[in-house]
Coordinates of C-alpha atoms and ligand atoms in Angstrom, one line a residue:
M1128 CA -42.6 0.1 23.5
S1129 CA -43.4 -2.1 20.6
E1130 CA -43.1 -5.9 20.7
P1131 CA -39.6 -7.2 20.0
V1132 CA -39.1 -8.8 16.5
D1133 CA -37.7 -12.3 16.3
L1134 CA -34.4 -11.3 14.8
V1135 CA -32.5 -8.1 14.1
I1136 CA -29.5 -8.4 11.7
L1137 CA -26.7 -5.9 11.6
G1138 CA -25.4 -5.9 8.0
G1139 CA -27.2 -7.0 4.8
G1140 CA -24.3 -8.8 2.9
S1141 CA -24.2 -12.5 2.0
G1142 CA -24.2 -13.7 5.6
G1143 CA -26.8 -11.3 6.9
Y1144 CA -29.3 -11.6 4.0
A1145 CA -29.0 -15.4 3.8
A1146 CA -30.0 -15.6 7.5
A1147 CA -32.8 -13.0 6.9
L1148 CA -34.3 -14.9 3.9
R1149 CA -34.2 -18.3 5.7
Y1150 CA -35.6 -17.0 9.0
A1151 CA -38.4 -15.2 7.3
E1152 CA -39.1 -18.4 5.3
L1153 CA -39.5 -20.1 8.6
G1154 CA -42.3 -17.6 9.5
K1155 CA -40.2 -15.3 11.8
S1156 CA -40.2 -11.5 11.8
V1157 CA -36.8 -10.0 10.7
V1158 CA -35.4 -6.5 10.6
M1159 CA -32.1 -6.1 8.7
V1160 CA -30.0 -2.9 9.2
E1161 CA -27.8 -1.9 6.2
R1162 CA -25.8 1.3 5.8
D1163 CA -25.2 0.8 2.1
K1164 CA -26.9 -1.7 -0.2
V1165 CA -28.4 -5.1 0.6
G1166 CA -26.1 -7.6 -1.1
G1167 CA -23.0 -6.2 0.5
T1168 CA -19.4 -6.7 -0.7
C1169 CA -20.1 -9.8 -2.8
L1170 CA -22.8 -8.3 -5.0
H1171 CA -21.5 -4.7 -5.2
R1172 CA -17.8 -4.8 -4.7
G1173 CA -16.7 -8.4 -4.8
C1174 CA -17.6 -11.7 -6.4
I1175 CA -20.0 -10.4 -9.1
P1176 CA -18.3 -7.3 -10.5
T1177 CA -14.9 -9.0 -10.5
K1178 CA -16.2 -12.0 -12.4
A1179 CA -17.8 -9.7 -14.9
L1180 CA -14.4 -8.0 -15.5
L1181 CA -12.8 -11.5 -15.8
H1182 CA -15.4 -12.4 -18.4
S1183 CA -14.5 -9.3 -20.4
A1184 CA -10.9 -10.3 -20.0
E1185 CA -11.6 -13.7 -21.4
V1186 CA -13.3 -12.1 -24.4
V1187 CA -10.2 -10.1 -25.0
D1188 CA -8.0 -13.2 -24.8
T1189 CA -10.3 -15.1 -27.1
I1190 CA -10.1 -12.3 -29.8
K1191 CA -6.4 -12.0 -29.4
E1192 CA -5.9 -15.7 -29.7
S1193 CA -8.4 -16.3 -32.4
Q1194 CA -5.9 -17.2 -35.1
T1195 CA -4.9 -20.2 -32.9
F1196 CA -8.3 -21.6 -33.8
G1197 CA -8.1 -20.6 -37.4
V1198 CA -10.3 -17.5 -37.1
V1199 CA -8.8 -14.3 -38.4
G1200 CA -10.1 -11.5 -36.3
S1201 CA -8.5 -8.3 -35.0
F1202 CA -8.5 -6.8 -31.6
D1203 CA -9.2 -3.1 -31.5
K1204 CA -9.3 -1.9 -27.9
V1205 CA -10.9 -2.4 -24.5
D1206 CA -13.6 0.3 -23.9
M1207 CA -13.5 0.6 -20.1
P1208 CA -16.7 2.6 -19.8
G1209 CA -18.4 -0.1 -21.9
V1210 CA -16.9 -2.8 -19.7
N1211 CA -18.1 -1.0 -16.6
S1212 CA -21.6 -0.5 -18.0
Y1213 CA -21.8 -4.3 -18.7
K1214 CA -20.5 -5.0 -15.2
D1215 CA -22.9 -2.5 -13.6
K1216 CA -25.8 -3.9 -15.5
V1217 CA -25.1 -7.4 -14.2
V1218 CA -24.9 -6.1 -10.6
Q1219 CA -28.0 -3.9 -11.0
G1220 CA -30.0 -6.8 -12.3
L1221 CA -29.1 -9.1 -9.4
Y1222 CA -29.6 -6.3 -6.9
K1223 CA -33.1 -5.7 -8.2
G1224 CA -33.8 -9.4 -7.9
L1225 CA -32.4 -9.7 -4.4
S1226 CA -34.3 -6.6 -3.2
G1227 CA -37.5 -8.0 -4.6
L1228 CA -36.9 -11.3 -2.8
V1229 CA -36.2 -9.6 0.5
K1230 CA -39.4 -7.6 0.1
S1231 CA -41.5 -10.6 -0.8
R1232 CA -40.4 -12.4 2.4
K1233 CA -41.6 -9.3 4.3
I1234 CA -38.1 -8.5 5.8
E1235 CA -37.9 -4.9 6.9
V1236 CA -34.7 -3.2 5.7
V1237 CA -33.7 -0.3 7.8
E1238 CA -31.3 2.1 6.1
G1239 CA -28.5 3.5 8.2
T1240 CA -25.5 2.7 10.4
G1241 CA -26.5 0.5 13.3
K1242 CA -24.9 -0.1 16.7
L1243 CA -25.4 -2.9 19.2
V1244 CA -26.8 -1.3 22.3
S1245 CA -27.8 -4.3 24.4
P1246 CA -27.7 -8.1 24.0
T1247 CA -31.1 -7.8 22.4
A1248 CA -31.2 -4.4 20.6
V1249 CA -29.6 -2.5 17.8
Q1250 CA -29.9 1.3 17.4
V1251 CA -30.1 3.1 14.1
G1252 CA -30.3 6.9 14.4
D1253 CA -33.0 7.5 17.0
R1254 CA -34.7 4.2 16.5
T1255 CA -34.0 1.2 18.8
I1256 CA -34.9 -2.2 17.4
E1257 CA -35.6 -4.7 20.1
A1258 CA -35.4 -8.4 19.1
K1259 CA -35.3 -11.8 20.7
H1260 CA -32.0 -12.5 18.9
V1261 CA -29.3 -10.4 17.2
L1262 CA -27.1 -11.4 14.3
L1263 CA -23.9 -9.5 13.7
A1264 CA -23.0 -9.6 10.0
T1265 CA -21.0 -6.4 9.4
G1266 CA -18.5 -8.1 7.1
S1267 CA -15.0 -6.9 6.2
V1268 CA -13.0 -4.2 4.4
A1269 CA -9.6 -4.2 2.7
R1270 CA -6.7 -4.1 5.0
S1271 CA -3.3 -2.4 4.5
I1272 CA 0.2 -2.9 5.9
P1273 CA 1.2 -0.5 8.8
G1274 CA 2.9 2.5 7.1
L1275 CA 1.3 1.9 3.7
E1276 CA -1.3 4.6 3.3
I1277 CA -4.1 3.9 0.8
D1278 CA -4.7 7.2 -1.0
H1279 CA -7.3 5.7 -3.4
E1280 CA -5.4 7.3 -6.3
R1281 CA -2.0 5.7 -6.7
V1282 CA -2.3 3.2 -3.8
I1283 CA -5.7 1.5 -4.2
T1284 CA -7.9 -1.3 -2.9
S1285 CA -10.2 -3.6 -4.9
D1286 CA -13.1 -1.2 -4.3
D1287 CA -11.2 1.5 -6.1
A1288 CA -10.0 -0.9 -8.9
L1289 CA -13.7 -1.7 -9.6
E1290 CA -14.5 2.0 -10.1
M1291 CA -11.7 2.7 -12.6
D1292 CA -12.7 3.8 -16.1
T1293 CA -9.2 3.6 -17.6
I1294 CA -6.7 0.8 -17.9
P1295 CA -3.4 1.4 -16.1
T1296 CA -0.3 1.0 -18.1
S1297 CA 1.4 -0.8 -15.2
V1298 CA 0.3 -2.1 -11.9
I1299 CA 2.0 -3.7 -8.9
V1300 CA -0.3 -6.1 -7.1
L1301 CA 0.6 -6.6 -3.4
G1302 CA -0.7 -10.0 -2.3
A1303 CA -1.2 -13.1 -4.4
G1304 CA -4.4 -14.5 -2.9
A1305 CA -7.6 -14.9 -5.0
I1306 CA -8.3 -11.1 -5.2
G1307 CA -4.7 -10.2 -6.2
C1308 CA -4.5 -12.9 -8.8
E1309 CA -7.9 -12.1 -10.3
F1310 CA -7.0 -8.5 -10.8
A1311 CA -3.6 -9.3 -12.1
S1312 CA -5.2 -11.6 -14.6
V1313 CA -7.8 -9.0 -15.7
W1314 CA -5.3 -6.2 -16.1
R1315 CA -2.8 -8.3 -18.0
S1316 CA -5.5 -9.4 -20.4
F1317 CA -6.4 -5.7 -20.8
G1318 CA -2.8 -4.9 -21.8
A1319 CA -1.2 -3.6 -18.5
E1320 CA 2.3 -4.6 -17.3
V1321 CA 1.6 -6.5 -14.1
T1322 CA 3.9 -7.5 -11.3
I1323 CA 2.7 -9.4 -8.3
V1324 CA 4.5 -9.1 -4.9
E1325 CA 4.0 -11.8 -2.4
A1326 CA 5.8 -12.4 0.9
L1327 CA 5.1 -16.2 0.8
P1328 CA 6.9 -18.3 -1.7
H1329 CA 3.9 -19.0 -4.0
L1330 CA 1.0 -17.5 -5.8
V1331 CA -2.4 -18.5 -4.2
P1332 CA -0.3 -19.6 -1.2
L1333 CA -3.1 -21.4 0.7
E1334 CA -3.6 -23.8 -2.3
E1335 CA -1.9 -27.1 -3.0
E1336 CA 1.7 -26.4 -3.9
N1337 CA 1.3 -28.0 -7.4
S1338 CA -1.6 -25.8 -8.2
S1339 CA 0.4 -22.7 -7.2
K1340 CA 3.3 -23.8 -9.4
L1341 CA 0.9 -24.4 -12.4
L1342 CA -0.6 -21.0 -12.0
E1343 CA 2.8 -19.4 -11.7
R1344 CA 3.8 -21.1 -15.0
A1345 CA 0.6 -19.9 -16.7
F1346 CA 1.0 -16.4 -15.4
R1347 CA 4.6 -16.3 -16.6
K1348 CA 3.4 -17.3 -20.1
K1349 CA 0.8 -14.6 -19.9
G1350 CA 3.5 -12.0 -19.2
I1351 CA 2.6 -11.4 -15.5
K1352 CA 5.8 -10.9 -13.5
S1353 CA 6.0 -12.2 -9.9
E1354 CA 8.2 -11.3 -6.9
L1355 CA 7.6 -14.3 -4.7
G1356 CA 8.9 -14.8 -1.2
K1357 CA 9.7 -11.0 -1.2
R1358 CA 8.5 -8.8 1.6
F1359 CA 7.1 -5.3 0.8
E1360 CA 9.2 -2.7 2.6
S1361 CA 7.9 0.7 1.6
A1362 CA 6.1 2.7 -1.1
T1363 CA 6.4 6.3 -2.2
Q1364 CA 3.8 8.0 -4.3
S1365 CA 4.3 10.8 -6.8
A1366 CA 2.2 12.4 -9.5
E1367 CA 3.5 9.9 -12.1
G1368 CA 3.1 6.8 -10.1
V1369 CA 4.3 4.7 -7.2
Q1370 CA 7.7 3.3 -6.3
V1371 CA 7.8 0.1 -4.2
T1372 CA 10.8 -1.1 -2.3
L1373 CA 11.1 -4.7 -1.4
E1374 CA 13.1 -6.3 1.4
G1375 CA 16.7 -6.5 0.2
G1376 CA 16.4 -3.1 -1.7
K1377 CA 14.9 -4.1 -5.0
Q1378 CA 12.7 -1.3 -6.4
L1379 CA 9.7 -1.6 -8.7
E1380 CA 7.8 1.2 -10.3
A1381 CA 4.2 1.4 -11.7
E1382 CA 1.3 3.7 -12.3
L1383 CA -0.7 2.0 -9.5
L1384 CA -0.3 -0.2 -6.5
L1385 CA -3.2 -2.5 -5.7
V1386 CA -3.2 -3.6 -2.0
A1387 CA -4.7 -7.0 -1.9
I1388 CA -3.2 -8.5 1.3
G1389 CA -6.5 -9.5 2.9
R1390 CA -9.6 -8.1 4.5
G1391 CA -10.1 -7.2 8.1
P1392 CA -13.4 -7.4 10.1
V1393 CA -15.7 -4.5 10.6
S1394 CA -16.1 -4.7 14.4
Q1395 CA -14.8 -1.4 15.8
N1396 CA -17.0 1.1 17.6
L1397 CA -20.2 -0.9 17.1
G1398 CA -20.8 -1.8 20.7
Y1399 CA -19.8 -5.4 20.4
E1400 CA -17.3 -5.6 23.2
E1401 CA -19.4 -3.4 25.5
Q1402 CA -22.2 -5.9 25.2
G1403 CA -19.9 -8.9 26.1
V1404 CA -19.1 -10.1 22.6
E1405 CA -15.5 -11.4 22.5
L1406 CA -13.2 -10.3 19.8
E1407 CA -9.9 -11.9 18.6
R1408 CA -7.7 -9.7 16.3
G1409 CA -11.0 -7.8 15.6
F1410 CA -12.9 -11.0 14.5
V1411 CA -15.9 -12.0 16.5
K1412 CA -15.3 -15.2 18.4
V1413 CA -18.1 -17.8 17.9
D1414 CA -18.7 -21.5 18.6
A1415 CA -19.3 -24.1 15.9
Y1416 CA -22.9 -22.9 15.7
C1417 CA -21.9 -19.3 15.1
Q1418 CA -23.1 -18.2 18.6
T1419 CA -21.0 -15.6 20.4
A1420 CA -20.2 -15.5 24.1
V1421 CA -23.6 -13.8 24.6
P1422 CA -26.4 -16.3 24.2
T1423 CA -28.8 -14.0 22.3
I1424 CA -26.1 -12.8 19.8
S1425 CA -24.8 -14.8 16.8
A1426 CA -22.3 -13.7 14.1
V1427 CA -21.6 -14.9 10.6
G1428 CA -19.6 -14.2 7.4
D1429 CA -16.3 -12.3 7.0
L1430 CA -16.7 -10.9 10.6
I1431 CA -15.9 -14.3 12.1
P1432 CA -12.5 -16.0 11.7
T1433 CA -13.7 -18.5 9.0
L1434 CA -13.1 -18.6 5.3
Q1435 CA -14.0 -15.2 3.8
L1436 CA -16.2 -16.5 1.0
A1437 CA -19.8 -15.5 0.1
H1438 CA -21.0 -19.1 0.1
V1439 CA -19.5 -19.6 3.6
G1440 CA -21.5 -16.6 4.7
F1441 CA -24.7 -18.1 3.1
A1442 CA -24.1 -21.4 4.8
E1443 CA -23.5 -19.8 8.2
G1444 CA -26.5 -17.5 7.8
I1445 CA -28.8 -20.4 7.0
M1446 CA -27.5 -22.5 9.9
V1447 CA -28.0 -19.6 12.4
A1448 CA -31.6 -19.1 11.1
E1449 CA -32.4 -22.8 11.5
R1450 CA -30.8 -23.1 14.9
L1451 CA -32.7 -20.1 16.2
A1452 CA -35.9 -21.6 14.8
G1453 CA -35.2 -24.7 16.8
L1454 CA -34.4 -27.0 13.8
P1455 CA -31.6 -29.5 14.1
V1456 CA -28.4 -28.1 12.5
T1457 CA -24.9 -29.4 11.7
P1458 CA -21.9 -27.1 12.0
V1459 CA -20.3 -26.0 8.7
D1460 CA -17.6 -28.3 7.5
Y1461 CA -14.9 -25.8 6.6
D1462 CA -12.7 -28.4 4.9
G1463 CA -15.6 -29.2 2.6
V1464 CA -16.0 -25.6 1.3
P1465 CA -15.2 -25.3 -2.4
R1466 CA -12.7 -22.5 -3.2
V1467 CA -12.2 -21.0 -6.7
T1468 CA -9.8 -18.3 -7.9
Y1469 CA -11.4 -17.1 -11.2
S1470 CA -8.2 -16.0 -12.9
H1471 CA -7.3 -17.3 -16.3
P1472 CA -6.5 -20.1 -15.8
E1473 CA -8.7 -20.9 -12.9
V1474 CA -7.7 -22.6 -9.6
A1475 CA -10.2 -24.7 -7.8
S1476 CA -10.0 -26.9 -4.7
V1477 CA -12.0 -28.7 -2.1
G1478 CA -10.9 -30.7 0.9
I1479 CA -7.3 -30.7 2.3
T1480 CA -3.9 -30.3 0.7
A1481 CA -1.0 -32.8 1.0
K1482 CA 0.6 -30.5 3.5
Q1483 CA -2.5 -30.4 5.7
A1484 CA -2.8 -34.2 5.5
E1485 CA 0.8 -34.5 6.7
E1486 CA 0.1 -32.0 9.5
R1487 CA -2.8 -34.1 10.6
G1488 CA -0.8 -37.3 10.5
M1489 CA -3.0 -38.7 7.7
Q1490 CA -1.5 -41.2 5.3
I1491 CA -2.6 -40.4 1.8
H1492 CA -1.8 -41.5 -1.8
S1493 CA -2.2 -39.0 -4.6
V1494 CA -2.5 -38.8 -8.3
T1495 CA -2.0 -35.8 -10.6
Y1496 CA -3.7 -36.0 -14.0
D1497 CA -2.2 -33.6 -16.5
L1498 CA -4.8 -31.8 -18.7
A1499 CA -2.5 -32.5 -21.7
G1500 CA -4.3 -35.9 -21.9
N1501 CA -7.8 -34.4 -21.9
G1502 CA -9.4 -33.8 -25.3
R1503 CA -11.6 -30.8 -24.2
A1504 CA -8.6 -29.1 -22.6
R1505 CA -6.6 -29.5 -25.9
I1506 CA -9.6 -28.1 -27.9
L1507 CA -9.8 -25.1 -25.6
G1508 CA -6.1 -24.7 -25.6
T1509 CA -5.7 -24.8 -21.8
S1510 CA -3.2 -26.5 -19.7
G1511 CA -3.2 -27.5 -16.0
A1512 CA -3.9 -30.6 -13.9
V1513 CA -6.2 -32.3 -11.5
T1514 CA -4.6 -33.6 -8.3
V1515 CA -6.6 -36.0 -6.1
H1516 CA -5.6 -37.1 -2.5
A1517 CA -7.2 -40.1 -0.9
Q1518 CA -6.5 -41.7 2.5
V1519 CA -4.7 -44.9 2.1
D1520 CA -7.5 -47.5 1.9
G1521 CA -9.9 -44.7 2.5
P1522 CA -12.0 -42.0 0.9
V1523 CA -10.9 -39.0 -1.2
V1524 CA -9.9 -36.1 1.1
G1525 CA -8.8 -33.4 -1.4
I1526 CA -9.2 -32.4 -5.0
H1527 CA -7.1 -29.6 -6.5
M1528 CA -7.4 -28.3 -10.1
V1529 CA -5.9 -25.7 -12.4
G1530 CA -7.1 -24.9 -15.9
E1531 CA -9.7 -22.9 -17.8
R1532 CA -13.2 -23.6 -16.5
V1533 CA -12.1 -25.9 -13.7
G1534 CA -14.2 -23.8 -11.4
D1535 CA -17.2 -25.5 -13.1
L1536 CA -15.8 -28.9 -12.0
I1537 CA -15.7 -28.1 -8.3
S1538 CA -19.2 -29.2 -7.5
E1539 CA -18.5 -32.8 -8.6
A1540 CA -15.2 -32.6 -6.6
Q1541 CA -17.2 -31.4 -3.6
L1542 CA -19.7 -34.3 -3.8
I1543 CA -16.8 -36.7 -4.0
T1544 CA -14.9 -35.3 -1.0
N1545 CA -17.9 -34.4 1.2
W1546 CA -19.7 -37.7 0.5
E1547 CA -16.4 -39.4 1.4
A1548 CA -16.4 -41.4 -1.8
L1549 CA -13.7 -44.1 -2.4
P1550 CA -11.5 -43.6 -5.5
G1551 CA -12.9 -47.0 -6.8
E1552 CA -16.5 -45.7 -6.5
V1553 CA -15.7 -42.6 -8.5
A1554 CA -13.8 -44.6 -11.0
Q1555 CA -17.1 -46.4 -11.7
L1556 CA -18.9 -43.2 -12.7
I1557 CA -18.9 -42.5 -16.4
H1558 CA -17.8 -39.0 -17.5
P1559 CA -19.0 -37.6 -20.8
H1560 CA -16.4 -37.4 -23.6
P1561 CA -15.0 -35.0 -24.5
T1562 CA -15.4 -32.8 -21.4
M1563 CA -13.1 -31.2 -18.8
S1564 CA -14.9 -33.4 -16.2
E1565 CA -13.2 -36.4 -17.7
A1566 CA -10.0 -35.2 -16.0
V1567 CA -11.7 -35.7 -12.6
G1568 CA -12.8 -39.2 -13.7
E1569 CA -9.3 -40.1 -15.1
A1570 CA -7.6 -39.0 -11.9
H1571 CA -9.8 -41.3 -9.9
L1572 CA -9.3 -44.2 -12.4
A1573 CA -5.6 -43.8 -11.9
L1574 CA -6.0 -43.6 -8.1
A1575 CA -8.1 -46.8 -8.2
G1576 CA -5.2 -48.5 -10.0
K1577 CA -6.7 -48.6 -13.5
P1578 CA -5.6 -45.5 -15.4
L1579 CA -7.1 -45.1 -18.9
H1580 CA -5.5 -42.1 -20.7
S1581 CA -2.5 -41.8 -18.3
H1582 CA 0.3 -43.8 -16.8
A1583 CA 0.0 -45.4 -13.4
Ligands
FAD2515 C1 -12.8 -8.2 -4.8 C2 -13.5 -9.3 -4.1 C3 -13.8 -10.4 -4.8 C4 -14.5 -11.5 -4.2 N1 -14.8 -12.6 -4.9 C5 -15.5 -13.6 -4.3 C6 -15.9 -14.7 -5.0 O1 -15.7 -14.8 -6.2 N2 -16.5 -15.7 -4.4 C7 -16.8 -15.7 -3.0 O2 -17.3 -16.6 -2.5 N3 -16.4 -14.6 -2.3 C8 -15.7 -13.6 -2.9 N4 -15.4 -12.5 -2.2 C9 -15.7 -12.5 -0.7 C10 -17.1 -12.1 -0.4 O3 -17.5 -10.9 -1.0 C11 -17.3 -12.0 1.1 O4 -16.9 -13.2 1.7 C12 -18.8 -11.8 1.5 O5 -19.3 -10.6 0.9 C13 -18.9 -11.7 3.0 O6 -20.3 -11.5 3.3 P1 -20.6 -10.8 4.7 O7 -22.1 -10.8 4.8 O8 -19.9 -11.4 5.8 O9 -20.1 -9.3 4.6 P2 -20.3 -8.1 3.6 O10 -20.7 -8.7 2.2 O11 -19.1 -7.3 3.7 O12 -21.6 -7.4 4.1 C14 -21.5 -6.7 5.3 C15 -22.6 -5.6 5.2 O13 -22.7 -4.9 6.4 C16 -22.9 -3.6 6.2 N5 -22.5 -2.9 7.4 C17 -21.3 -2.9 8.1 N6 -21.4 -2.2 9.2 C18 -22.6 -1.8 9.3 C19 -23.3 -1.0 10.3 N7 -22.7 -0.6 11.4 N8 -24.6 -0.8 10.2 C20 -25.3 -1.2 9.0 N9 -24.7 -1.9 8.1 C21 -23.4 -2.2 8.2 C22 -22.0 -3.2 5.0 O14 -22.5 -2.1 4.4 C23 -22.2 -4.5 4.2 O15 -23.2 -4.4 3.2 C24 -14.8 -11.4 -2.8 C25 -14.4 -10.2 -2.1 C26 -13.8 -9.2 -2.7 C27 -13.5 -7.9 -2.0

């Protein structure tokens, strides 16, 4: 039998490949097993292709609204095959780069479906890969509601939506999280009639309530309809489309139903429980250092019950690699993870909401700075706001933003919250004029008791 490698990784998505790259960088031998393509959901079916679609949608909006800016142009049509070839080119370019990087770090990629067969081994076909450590990173797939069958024709997931080469005339989007809102935004910009159905009372329901309300207002203005606080009851498919019945009897009809109610872990029939790995609702249970109940086995990414975001997977993967290499590590601070919904307008946040502060018994004071007072926002023709929460006589604990391009402001917001800056300290920082970033500065000036372009 050959010598065990230092680490075998099951799954080559954001979490798995980040761990592979870092562990290899630390001089360790790594084998990564992937049944599809290295890069996983994020690169091939998630973050990257959806943001390419959103960029095409922004181009459509810009052309349609050009007269607002004194430019006379006319919108002809969206050429979906053209949009897809642009999107695929972006993905292919990144895939090529990532594959080259993996190769250059001498990480062996084994193609095929792997299974955990011992606390230190993964089997792929007739090959058993022995390792000192195992990392589970098999990610997630779209979930459905019991009784709602996804036929991939009328009732589709985000994977199907990314493959479409036509624009639907009408769509019902089930679920108002980031994925649902992003597709609603794209399709509306492309000309479809869109209705979002959400059981909770707001769009992006995990965000600050004010951010949800601002997005709801912007979506209404865009012509996106919403059925909020309404439970889905049933759906029937026909050759023409799909009919959805909501709790209370209301019926909606559309050409397509996108199911975007969340993603469930890929953990079944992979030998996890047989080897002593504990699961909870299908997610792999880990400690703060991403170690499972079995000392040689770690798990990261969408497979564990933390925020399902690519950059969370990266952070967890890097932490596991460093821990296994014996370096000192700090657990991921999940409150400090920046979150962005890339719809038009965007929603971005970091830190905690007012509701979470209340639940934790934390006394906060807050300021909401309306983008109406921001020069750059007026120039771009966007509306929205920046809300900042700080502990009374303490640091900033949450920043929540809505507006075009606010996703680009989240890194400063992250430095502020994660470095536990005081509002007065941020108020001292000069923000360039006229930029959207001034809105962050203005909110902190107001919070420090010296508002400039706003009222106290
Ligand atoms: C539509 C959409 C948009 C998104 N947009 C964003 C965004 O803008 N920003 C963001 O941060 N996140 C976004 N996400 C989430 C992001 O894609 C995930 O959080 C991230 O991909 C999780 O990484 P992972 O490594 O845990 O899992 P995955 O990326 O799912 O990778 C798991 C890999 O394991 C492989 N695999 C599974 N089982 C086996 C097996 N038995 N053997 C071998 N290989 C196996 C799979 O083929 C896959 O490649 C989006 C997701 C979706 C669906």
